[in-house]
Amino acid sequence: MTDYVELHARSAFSFLEGSSAPEELVAACLNLEMPAMALLDRDGMYGAPRFHLAAKKNGIKAHIGAEITVQWGGDETTGRWGDGETRGHGDTKTRRHGDGEMRGQEDGEKRSTVSPSPYPPVPPSLPASHHLLSIPLLVKNRTGYQNLCRLISLMKLRVPKHARPGECAVTSEELAAQVDGLICLTGREDNPIADWRMPNADLIKNQQPRMEWLVDVFGKQNVYVELQRHFNRHEEARNQVLIELARRLHLPLLATNGVHYATAVQREVADVFTCIRNHVKLEQAGRLLAQNSERFLKPAGTMAKLFADLPEAIANTLDLSAQLGFTLEDLGYEFPKYPVPPGESMASFLRKRTHEGARLRYTGGSGVTPYERARPQLERELALIEKLKLEGYFLIVWDIIQFCKREGILVQGRGSAANSAVCYSLGITAVDPVGMELLFERFLSEERGEWPDIDLDLPSGDQRERTIQYVYQRYGQRGAAMTANVITYRGRSAAREVGKVLGFDDETLGRLSGLVHTWEWKDPKDSTARQFREAGLDLSDPKIKKFFQLYQAVQDLPRHLGQHSGGMVICQGQLDSVVPLEPAAMPGRVVVQWDKEDCADLGLIKVDLLGLGMMAVLEDSIQLIRDNYSKEVDLAQLPPDDPKVYAALQKADTIGMFQVESRAQMSCLPRLRPQKFYDIVVQVAIIRPGPIVGNMVHPYLKRRQGRLPVAYPHPSLEPVLKRTLGVPLFQEQLLKVAMICAGFSGGEAEELRRAFGFKRSEARMKEIEIKLRCGMERNGITGKAQDEIVQSITSFALYGFPESHAASFALIAYASAYLKCHYLEAFTAAILNNQPMGFYQPFTIIKDAQRHGLRVLPVDVTHSEWSCTLEGETGSGDEETRDAASPCPCVSASSLSPSPPVPPSPRLLLRLGLCYVKGLREEVGRAIARERSMTPFAGIDDLRNRVPELRKDELRKLATVGALNFIQSEKPMSKAQPSASAHRRDALWQVERVARPAGPLFETLHEADGNSPLAPMNLAERLDADFRGTGLTIGRHPVARYRDELNKLGVLRASELQALRNALVVRVAGWVIVRQRPGTAKGFLFLSLEDETGIANIIVAPQLFDKNRVVLVDHPFLLIEGILQNQDNVVSVKAKRVKPLSFKGVVTASHDFH
Amino acid sequence: MFASIYSSKIPAGVSLSDFAYSFSPLVEETAADTVVIDVDGCELLFGSAYQLAKTIVTSAASFPENGGLGCKVNVALAGNPDSSIFAARFFKGITFIAPGEELNCLGELPIEALGLIDPADPILETMKLWGVRTFQEFAKLPTAGVSERMGQLGVALQQLARGKTERHLKLRQPVPVFAHSVELEYPILLLEPLSFILARLLNQLCGNLEAYALATNELRLQLILEDGTLHERRLALPTPMRDHKVFLKLLLLDTEMHPPAAAIKAMSMACEPVKPRIVQNGLFMPLAPEPEKLELTLARVAKLVGPANLGSPELLDTHRPDAFRLKRFGTDGGTRRRGDAGTRGHTRVSSSPRPRVPASPRLPIPPSPLGFRVFRPPLRAMVETRQGYPTQINAWGKNGSVHGKVVQLSGPWRTMGDWWRVDGWARDEWDVTVVSQSQMEVFYRIYRDLAGGAWFVEGVYD
């Protein structure tokens, strides 16, 4: 305990104006035994939650405040500030800003209150004498906190996100209107008081009215004259003025150190940030940099010595600290209310909706839980919801679900919400927690003291945006906001920015930022010194060394505020008094200044509206099936045991299927051999870092295959672990294990999960482990069994899936598999229309679909829409079309030769959309489709005339990929080709003429000789053009072209590997479609090599990877020689030799996972 | 008939054009590795065109000392320069293309070769899309069609591919030399005889510059001394000039300031030719001295005070007290050319190696409440301290001395900077009132260099 409290500190959340994380400030405070501290970041409370939580943990009182930028409208000559006479800082001119046009106020108009509009207008242009000031405000009580939040929201929301400095400020009138509960400090050098640019005598005369204005506005007891001493001559001169003013007005003095960093050494980072902020190098920054390093957190003794002549300034810090009663514990957040019909309470309304829904879902049909069995669980949940007063929250989520249903938007709850029968009954989730015996406490528990978290999966794109906008519209701009995502300095961005500030040239900058490895697996031999040496940089060079120090120092410090992908906080119209709001970069969106974790820590309730690509695929597939098959698919009514689905899963034939298409999943599927829905739940959950790191995958698979007996760590755990053969695979199981073995309550078990969660703390983990062991001792579980249980809990809790979440995902996985197996055309079209998503590039998806018999048609301006569509098969006389539309052209070389026309059949073909033409703008693609729907194009001239926005390069691209091959020619080109250009070069010949302005005299004239003198593209050229123009080919696989040469080298096809015996030395070759080096794989690299028959899985050991790093990482085509491993029908090749292959004409990159 | 000479292996320091001049005065330097000569009229000297080609090949193979290139060359003879260039670049040895046979001969050349003659990237890209790979294939395309699609550039390129172009050679102009040298019959020791020689060289140099309507902003003088050493001087001029009298005076002043160590036995003079200064001053612009006169005056002053002490001081943007550098005088502000801003040997002075600070938001310089007289250099002091506070000062220096007891003080005022460099600095300043032996109170500013620990008296307050 000391006699001094620092009441004016800034963290790195002042974004480039402070260089310590809030936790570092608290740690320094703890080190100095300071009982309290105040954090006043610039125009925000971004760091307040972290500061509060860190302080709370260490028993320090965290005072909250902020430095507010105020647009001062005073008179330089009189110093009058903000009163009626001098307040007229408006003119009558109108000013356009953002989307709205706002009218300024007339001179002298009195504005005593904040504009009632949700976005108050920007104050009109100010005369030159008006300038910006920064006023530090400390929060005394909850009213003050709410006022401060509103002030910050006010200044932020009326300007766009990237507003220029000076645009983001409150006016003195706005400040004056909301000062209750706030303490004003007179601030630093940019404060309203004590402008040192004039002599002291004038200064006092000039500044006194300003100080009086502050006293008028805040009240005498709420204004403190702040003194800072940083060994600066001019600062001290200002202090003398301030002391004199304080004496005259009888105001208390307050010593602070205006802290910008926790320790003196962090001044360097502060200087670097100053340079980044001002876009200058250190060498050029001059006096923009700090004069010295004195703005660190100083001990009480040092501060007392500095203010030895003014002991009251030190003593007042303790007095003021004692007055500041507010902490973020007292946030005043209330749950949102849902409007219910007259005569209903939210509880009764929720109860009715829940039981209504439950009767529809719990029908007791085959395999469906009867309502009566679910009812006790529902009652238990409803009672807890009512007790915790969460009815409004559930009703709000229910309301969002209702909106989605009304609008036909596919929506499904995921995460722990699936543990709730109420959520299931309300239609929020799709998994029956009663039937699956899921643990409700994982979702909601009384003891845990935190609010439930409901995540909704929505189709990514427009549908999700519509839902978000509905929430804004429903709860008002100040009633709902997205959670923030704090972007921190990491990796390459940090290296580049620090390097720039230090003045490195572009080449060195490139090398320095290139040092930041992005592969997930970090080689333990990769020491920093080695990395630098390999990059040709000498760590003993002082400048490089300084770079490295600074690079490390800025790691994880906040850089700017982003927007979380889907988290929304809802607060029934008063959110801006709970947390400051600001605009997001995306128009129409508002974000809170806290991130997801901060919101959760401070008890702000949120709904995650997450975009899921596969939801969009499912939605699009259903629409395509409706339009083309005349069938209605209801995802809730899919046959639960479809044999085709399980057959595909057992064969790992899962490209494109949700969650089960990855390389790791594919290698597990033939071993696990799913036979029922719960197996898919297990499959989804088992390939996760938790089970992998906890060594639970192999025991489970071996027990499933009957190679190991089913055993339990303790007999009491049999009911919990029976479904997973004695191996814990889900988070709920671990919680139940803790509840059974150690007697934990549901809340305690959830606390255990959090202790081992993302924000791990060694001390807390140890504490929980002791509690766990004690509980187990009490229940007689000791020795090996105890260790085994503790081991599984500790290694698993972080990365495991909750069973409910896995079940929600498994439902989507099953739906995707069902659609792929039964409606391949629609599913493939939908997946191609929602790229990028999943593990594979469109090329691989198309090749896989072709191997399954799908016929794909090329991009064609006479048929293609912007998106991929389905067409009935009518047959085509064109060579290229037949080649392309072949179900498996990659294995049928004969398909390249002319064949008789295929008779019409009802079969559906997939038509590639114009969206796959690289470089074609969407509006142009859509314009082509729109124009064509009115009248077919009469020729390329006609196309160009009717779609004038088509640029020459776009026409060329269309011609190059063959999209203009079938366009009818206005003038027959020759007798042999009566009506259409036959090949791509014909079109290219025409395009060049059409795209060149001929002038008014000649524009209506056609070419005398319409015959193209150009030769058609050969197969290799077409392949090259396809890959360059669309990133894929529907013709032969590129590897197939080289099959003869590969055969001579003894290279096997991927499809041939399955039939070979184990341990055989084989050679495979193909295109690398996926590279993975997961963190859990100890440096092993996994490659997927695709050829015309399928995919070969390659495993590369770390030693081989080190030797062939460049080839393995960069080369698109590889020849691998290695040993075949065939275990339980999972075939892979363990590489022994690697050789690059030079196949030309393919430019599409692989999908690498770093 | 035109002959093209091409070699990709021309040794460094050997000029293909110079070699070509030995066969014809009409030489086009197409590229560093290709030249074209007009061989019409060379028959009397070299015989038939083929014999000329053989002579070129043979001569080229001989060593440079013997007038050759020291490497093998390709020589192609054709009716137009472009066809001969293509043939020389793509066919080894001697090629003869008879008139009308151009396409037959060049037809298989890759279409990209057209880019060597004409930068036709977009057209080449189109041809790549069309699958046109050779001159032959391009030549076959209908000219009207090509014209409609590629315009006149396409037609011109097609003519090139067909070998049907006609043009004159772009003859090479000899490069003017702005350097002269003289070897003296006997060594010169005195300035006066040197001035005559210098005047002669400068006359020639300035005459050359005038002939080409050029001026110079840099003069280089090399004196070879009797002891075998080289004495070099470089005069960077603030504006381009060509007045030989001014140059002579400047050189003489410079030589006076930097006399050679021994007698001069040879000298050479060169200059950097640049466009002359064309300035039209505004009617109401204040008159400034002519740059030539100012330069001369500065050189005279520099001779008196030393080049390091000439210029106008410029404060540096830093917290470091009193940091400045000397900016050279000039009349044209920021419009100086390369080589000025301190590059001239006798005016380059800077107290700090910092680069010039670009315009950026700057903090104002705070006014000092009192008048302050700075001791230059500061007085080295011995300071007694108690608990870190100065109590007694003793300092001596050329500008005076300070002795006495500190009776009043304020400070420390701490500044530190350049932490990212090895020469980072930090210091604590104190404002002290010292009572001298005569009981007079004087108000000084003292400081302590925190890196070295030494104390100094920086100045006295009025």
Coordinates of N, CA, C and O in Angstrom, one line a residue, chain B residues 45-90:
Chain B
L45 N 36.4 -0.5 -101.8 CA 37.3 -0.8 -100.7 C 37.3 -2.2 -100.3 O 38.4 -2.8 -100.0
F46 N 36.1 -2.9 -100.3 CA 36.1 -4.2 -99.7 C 35.7 -5.3 -100.7 O 35.5 -6.5 -100.4
G47 N 35.3 -4.9 -101.9 CA 34.9 -5.8 -102.9 C 33.4 -6.0 -102.8 O 32.7 -5.2 -102.3
S48 N 32.9 -7.3 -103.1 CA 31.5 -7.5 -103.1 C 30.9 -7.5 -101.7 O 31.7 -7.5 -100.7
A49 N 29.6 -7.5 -101.6 CA 29.0 -7.5 -100.3 C 29.4 -8.7 -99.5 O 29.7 -8.6 -98.3
Y50 N 29.5 -9.8 -100.1 CA 29.9 -11.1 -99.4 C 31.3 -11.0 -98.9 O 31.6 -11.4 -97.8
Q51 N 32.2 -10.4 -99.8 CA 33.6 -10.2 -99.4 C 33.7 -9.2 -98.2 O 34.4 -9.5 -97.2
L52 N 32.8 -8.2 -98.2 CA 32.8 -7.3 -97.0 C 32.4 -8.0 -95.8 O 33.0 -7.9 -94.7
A53 N 31.3 -8.9 -95.9 CA 30.9 -9.7 -94.8 C 32.0 -10.5 -94.2 O 32.2 -10.6 -93.0
K54 N 32.7 -11.2 -95.1 CA 33.8 -12.0 -94.7 C 34.9 -11.2 -94.0 O 35.4 -11.6 -92.9
T55 N 35.2 -10.0 -94.5 CA 36.2 -9.2 -93.9 C 35.7 -8.8 -92.5 O 36.5 -8.8 -91.5
I56 N 34.4 -8.5 -92.3 CA 33.9 -8.1 -91.0 C 34.1 -9.2 -90.0 O 34.6 -9.0 -88.9
V57 N 33.7 -10.4 -90.5 CA 33.9 -11.6 -89.6 C 35.3 -11.8 -89.2 O 35.6 -12.0 -88.0
T58 N 36.2 -11.7 -90.2 CA 37.6 -12.0 -89.9 C 38.2 -10.9 -88.9 O 38.9 -11.2 -88.0
S59 N 37.9 -9.6 -89.3 CA 38.4 -8.5 -88.4 C 37.9 -8.6 -87.0 O 38.6 -8.4 -86.1
A60 N 36.6 -9.0 -86.9 CA 36.0 -9.0 -85.6 C 36.7 -10.1 -84.7 O 36.8 -9.9 -83.5
A61 N 37.1 -11.1 -85.3 CA 37.8 -12.2 -84.5 C 39.1 -11.8 -84.0 O 39.6 -12.4 -83.0
S62 N 39.8 -10.8 -84.6 CA 41.1 -10.4 -84.1 C 41.0 -9.6 -82.8 O 39.9 -9.2 -82.5
F63 N 42.1 -9.5 -82.1 CA 42.1 -8.9 -80.8 C 41.7 -7.4 -80.9 O 42.0 -6.7 -81.9
P64 N 41.2 -6.8 -79.9 CA 40.9 -5.4 -79.9 C 42.1 -4.5 -80.1 O 41.9 -3.5 -80.8
E65 N 43.2 -4.9 -79.7 CA 44.4 -4.1 -79.9 C 44.7 -4.0 -81.4 O 45.3 -3.0 -81.9
N66 N 44.2 -5.0 -82.2 CA 44.4 -4.9 -83.6 C 43.2 -4.4 -84.3 O 43.1 -4.6 -85.5
G67 N 42.4 -3.7 -83.6 CA 41.2 -3.1 -84.3 C 40.0 -4.1 -84.4 O 39.0 -3.7 -85.0
G68 N 40.1 -5.2 -83.8 CA 39.0 -6.2 -83.8 C 38.1 -6.1 -82.6 O 38.2 -5.2 -81.8
L69 N 37.3 -7.1 -82.4 CA 36.4 -7.2 -81.2 C 36.8 -8.2 -80.3 O 36.5 -8.3 -79.1
G70 N 37.6 -9.2 -80.8 CA 38.0 -10.3 -79.9 C 36.9 -11.3 -79.7 O 36.9 -12.1 -78.8
C71 N 35.9 -11.4 -80.7 CA 34.8 -12.4 -80.5 C 34.3 -12.6 -81.9 O 34.5 -11.9 -82.9
K72 N 33.5 -13.7 -82.0 CA 32.8 -14.0 -83.3 C 31.6 -13.2 -83.4 O 30.9 -12.8 -82.4
V73 N 31.3 -12.8 -84.7 CA 30.0 -12.1 -84.9 C 29.2 -12.7 -86.0 O 29.7 -13.5 -86.8
N74 N 27.9 -12.4 -86.0 CA 27.1 -12.8 -87.1 C 26.9 -11.6 -88.0 O 26.8 -10.5 -87.5
V75 N 27.0 -11.8 -89.3 CA 26.8 -10.7 -90.2 C 25.7 -11.1 -91.2 O 25.7 -12.3 -91.7
A76 N 24.7 -10.3 -91.4 CA 23.6 -10.6 -92.3 C 23.5 -9.4 -93.3 O 23.5 -8.3 -92.9
L77 N 23.3 -9.8 -94.6 CA 23.2 -8.8 -95.6 C 21.8 -8.9 -96.2 O 21.3 -10.0 -96.5
A78 N 21.1 -7.8 -96.3 CA 19.7 -7.8 -96.8 C 19.4 -6.5 -97.4 O 20.1 -5.5 -97.2
G79 N 18.3 -6.5 -98.2 CA 17.9 -5.3 -98.9 C 17.3 -4.2 -98.0 O 17.2 -3.1 -98.4
N80 N 16.9 -4.6 -96.8 CA 16.4 -3.6 -95.8 C 17.0 -3.8 -94.5 O 17.4 -4.9 -94.1
P81 N 17.2 -2.8 -93.7 CA 17.9 -2.9 -92.4 C 17.3 -3.9 -91.5 O 17.9 -4.7 -90.8
D82 N 15.9 -3.9 -91.4 CA 15.2 -4.8 -90.4 C 15.4 -6.2 -90.7 O 15.7 -7.0 -89.8
S83 N 15.3 -6.6 -91.9 CA 15.5 -8.0 -92.3 C 17.0 -8.4 -91.9 O 17.2 -9.5 -91.5
S84 N 17.9 -7.5 -92.2 CA 19.3 -7.9 -91.9 C 19.5 -8.0 -90.4 O 20.2 -8.8 -89.9
I85 N 18.8 -7.2 -89.6 CA 18.9 -7.3 -88.1 C 18.4 -8.6 -87.7 O 19.0 -9.3 -86.9
F86 N 17.2 -9.0 -88.1 CA 16.6 -10.3 -87.7 C 17.6 -11.4 -88.1 O 17.8 -12.3 -87.3
A87 N 18.1 -11.4 -89.3 CA 18.9 -12.5 -89.8 C 20.2 -12.5 -89.0 O 20.7 -13.6 -88.6
A88 N 20.8 -11.4 -88.7 CA 22.0 -11.4 -87.9 C 21.8 -11.9 -86.5 O 22.7 -12.6 -85.9
R89 N 20.7 -11.6 -85.9 CA 20.4 -12.0 -84.5 C 20.1 -13.5 -84.5 O 20.4 -14.1 -83.4
F90 N 19.5 -14.0 -85.5 CA 19.0 -15.4 -85.4 C 19.8 -16.4 -86.2 O 19.7 -17.6 -86.0

